Amino acid sequence: MDDIISELKRLKEEHMQEKKDDIYFRTIEKLLVIERQAIYGTLSQKNKKIELEIDKEMKNYRELKNVN
Protein backbone atom coordinates (compact mmCIF):
# COMPACT_ATOMS: atom_id res chain seq x y z
CA MET A 1 0.00 0.00 0.00
CA ASP A 2 2.84 2.39 0.83
CA ASP A 3 4.41 1.61 -2.53
CA ILE A 4 1.23 2.60 -4.32
CA ILE A 5 0.98 5.85 -2.38
CA SER A 6 4.61 6.74 -3.04
CA GLU A 7 4.19 5.92 -6.74
CA LEU A 8 1.11 8.14 -6.96
CA LYS A 9 2.99 10.99 -5.26
CA ARG A 10 5.86 10.58 -7.71
CA LEU A 11 3.48 10.60 -10.68
CA LYS A 12 1.75 13.71 -9.37
CA GLU A 13 5.08 15.51 -8.96
CA GLU A 14 6.11 14.53 -12.50
CA HIS A 15 2.80 15.77 -13.86
CA MET A 16 3.14 19.09 -12.03
CA GLN A 17 6.69 19.50 -13.35
CA GLU A 18 5.51 18.80 -16.90
CA LYS A 19 2.86 21.49 -16.53
CA LYS A 20 5.47 23.98 -15.31
CA ASP A 21 7.72 23.15 -18.26
CA ASP A 22 4.93 23.39 -20.85
CA ILE A 23 5.15 26.88 -22.34
CA TYR A 24 1.64 26.81 -23.80
CA PHE A 25 -0.02 25.72 -20.57
CA ARG A 26 2.00 28.17 -18.49
CA THR A 27 1.15 31.09 -20.82
CA ILE A 28 -2.56 30.32 -20.85
CA GLU A 29 -2.59 29.93 -17.09
CA LYS A 30 -0.91 33.33 -16.61
CA LEU A 31 -3.26 35.02 -19.09
CA LEU A 32 -6.26 33.60 -17.26
CA VAL A 33 -4.95 35.00 -13.98
CA ILE A 34 -4.57 38.43 -15.60
CA GLU A 35 -8.08 38.21 -17.04
CA ARG A 36 -9.53 37.18 -13.67
CA GLN A 37 -7.82 40.11 -11.96
CA ALA A 38 -9.16 42.49 -14.59
CA ILE A 39 -12.70 41.17 -14.18
CA TYR A 40 -12.64 41.76 -10.43
CA GLY A 41 -11.12 45.21 -10.87
CA THR A 42 -7.84 44.54 -9.10
CA LEU A 43 -5.74 45.10 -12.22
CA SER A 44 -5.19 48.22 -14.24
CA GLN A 45 -3.66 48.30 -17.72
CA LYS A 46 -4.77 44.77 -18.56
CA ASN A 47 -3.70 44.92 -22.20
CA LYS A 48 -0.20 46.08 -21.33
CA LYS A 49 0.24 43.24 -18.84
CA ILE A 50 -1.06 40.71 -21.36
CA GLU A 51 1.38 41.97 -24.00
CA LEU A 52 4.29 41.81 -21.55
CA GLU A 53 3.41 38.25 -20.54
CA ILE A 54 3.09 37.09 -24.14
CA ASP A 55 6.40 38.74 -25.08
CA LYS A 56 8.13 37.08 -22.14
CA GLU A 57 6.77 33.64 -23.00
CA MET A 58 7.59 34.10 -26.71
CA LYS A 59 11.19 34.74 -25.72
CA ASN A 60 11.16 31.52 -23.68
CA TYR A 61 9.57 29.68 -26.62
CA ARG A 62 12.24 30.90 -29.04
CA GLU A 63 15.01 29.88 -26.64
CA LEU A 64 13.48 26.43 -26.28
CA LYS A 65 13.21 26.01 -30.05
CA ASN A 66 16.83 27.11 -30.54
CA VAL A 67 18.03 24.59 -27.96
CA ASN A 68 16.17 21.77 -29.68
PDB file of C-alpha atoms in Angstrom:
ATOM      1  CA  MET A   1       0.000   0.000   0.000  1.00  0.00           C
ATOM      2  CA  ASP A   2       2.838   2.391   0.830  1.00  0.00           C
ATOM      3  CA  ASP A   3       4.409   1.608  -2.533  1.00  0.00           C
ATOM      4  CA  ILE A   4       1.233   2.604  -4.319  1.00  0.00           C
ATOM      5  CA  ILE A   5       0.985   5.855  -2.380  1.00  0.00           C
ATOM      6  CA  SER A   6       4.611   6.738  -3.043  1.00  0.00           C
ATOM      7  CA  GLU A   7       4.194   5.920  -6.742  1.00  0.00           C
ATOM      8  CA  LEU A   8       1.110   8.140  -6.960  1.00  0.00           C
ATOM      9  CA  LYS A   9       2.986  10.995  -5.263  1.00  0.00           C
ATOM     10  CA  ARG A  10       5.858  10.584  -7.705  1.00  0.00           C
ATOM     11  CA  LEU A  11       3.484  10.605 -10.679  1.00  0.00           C
ATOM     12  CA  LYS A  12       1.745  13.713  -9.366  1.00  0.00           C
ATOM     13  CA  GLU A  13       5.081  15.513  -8.963  1.00  0.00           C
ATOM     14  CA  GLU A  14       6.107  14.532 -12.496  1.00  0.00           C
ATOM     15  CA  HIS A  15       2.797  15.769 -13.856  1.00  0.00           C
ATOM     16  CA  MET A  16       3.138  19.092 -12.033  1.00  0.00           C
ATOM     17  CA  GLN A  17       6.690  19.498 -13.347  1.00  0.00           C
ATOM     18  CA  GLU A  18       5.514  18.803 -16.902  1.00  0.00           C
ATOM     19  CA  LYS A  19       2.856  21.491 -16.527  1.00  0.00           C
ATOM     20  CA  LYS A  20       5.472  23.983 -15.314  1.00  0.00           C
ATOM     21  CA  ASP A  21       7.723  23.149 -18.263  1.00  0.00           C
ATOM     22  CA  ASP A  22       4.931  23.388 -20.847  1.00  0.00           C
ATOM     23  CA  ILE A  23       5.150  26.879 -22.341  1.00  0.00           C
ATOM     24  CA  TYR A  24       1.638  26.813 -23.799  1.00  0.00           C
ATOM     25  CA  PHE A  25      -0.017  25.719 -20.568  1.00  0.00           C
ATOM     26  CA  ARG A  26       2.000  28.172 -18.495  1.00  0.00           C
ATOM     27  CA  THR A  27       1.154  31.086 -20.815  1.00  0.00           C
ATOM     28  CA  ILE A  28      -2.558  30.319 -20.854  1.00  0.00           C
ATOM     29  CA  GLU A  29      -2.594  29.931 -17.089  1.00  0.00           C
ATOM     30  CA  LYS A  30      -0.914  33.335 -16.610  1.00  0.00           C
ATOM     31  CA  LEU A  31      -3.255  35.020 -19.090  1.00  0.00           C
ATOM     32  CA  LEU A  32      -6.261  33.595 -17.265  1.00  0.00           C
ATOM     33  CA  VAL A  33      -4.952  35.001 -13.983  1.00  0.00           C
ATOM     34  CA  ILE A  34      -4.566  38.433 -15.601  1.00  0.00           C
ATOM     35  CA  GLU A  35      -8.082  38.215 -17.036  1.00  0.00           C
ATOM     36  CA  ARG A  36      -9.531  37.181 -13.675  1.00  0.00           C
ATOM     37  CA  GLN A  37      -7.816  40.111 -11.956  1.00  0.00           C
ATOM     38  CA  ALA A  38      -9.158  42.494 -14.595  1.00  0.00           C
ATOM     39  CA  ILE A  39     -12.701  41.171 -14.181  1.00  0.00           C
ATOM     40  CA  TYR A  40     -12.637  41.755 -10.434  1.00  0.00           C
ATOM     41  CA  GLY A  41     -11.124  45.213 -10.871  1.00  0.00           C
ATOM     42  CA  THR A  42      -7.840  44.538  -9.104  1.00  0.00           C
ATOM     43  CA  LEU A  43      -5.742  45.097 -12.216  1.00  0.00           C
ATOM     44  CA  SER A  44      -5.190  48.220 -14.242  1.00  0.00           C
ATOM     45  CA  GLN A  45      -3.661  48.303 -17.724  1.00  0.00           C
ATOM     46  CA  LYS A  46      -4.771  44.771 -18.560  1.00  0.00           C
ATOM     47  CA  ASN A  47      -3.699  44.916 -22.202  1.00  0.00           C
ATOM     48  CA  LYS A  48      -0.202  46.083 -21.331  1.00  0.00           C
ATOM     49  CA  LYS A  49       0.243  43.243 -18.842  1.00  0.00           C
ATOM     50  CA  ILE A  50      -1.058  40.707 -21.361  1.00  0.00           C
ATOM     51  CA  GLU A  51       1.381  41.965 -23.997  1.00  0.00           C
ATOM     52  CA  LEU A  52       4.289  41.811 -21.547  1.00  0.00           C
ATOM     53  CA  GLU A  53       3.406  38.251 -20.540  1.00  0.00           C
ATOM     54  CA  ILE A  54       3.094  37.094 -24.143  1.00  0.00           C
ATOM     55  CA  ASP A  55       6.397  38.738 -25.084  1.00  0.00           C
ATOM     56  CA  LYS A  56       8.133  37.079 -22.141  1.00  0.00           C
ATOM     57  CA  GLU A  57       6.772  33.641 -23.004  1.00  0.00           C
ATOM     58  CA  MET A  58       7.587  34.105 -26.708  1.00  0.00           C
ATOM     59  CA  LYS A  59      11.187  34.735 -25.720  1.00  0.00           C
ATOM     60  CA  ASN A  60      11.158  31.519 -23.678  1.00  0.00           C
ATOM     61  CA  TYR A  61       9.575  29.678 -26.615  1.00  0.00           C
ATOM     62  CA  ARG A  62      12.244  30.896 -29.044  1.00  0.00           C
ATOM     63  CA  GLU A  63      15.013  29.883 -26.644  1.00  0.00           C
ATOM     64  CA  LEU A  64      13.477  26.434 -26.278  1.00  0.00           C
ATOM     65  CA  LYS A  65      13.214  26.006 -30.053  1.00  0.00           C
ATOM     66  CA  ASN A  66      16.829  27.115 -30.538  1.00  0.00           C
ATOM     67  CA  VAL A  67      18.034  24.594 -27.961  1.00  0.00           C
ATOM     68  CA  ASN A  68      16.174  21.770 -29.679  1.00  0.00           C
TER      69      ASN A  68
END
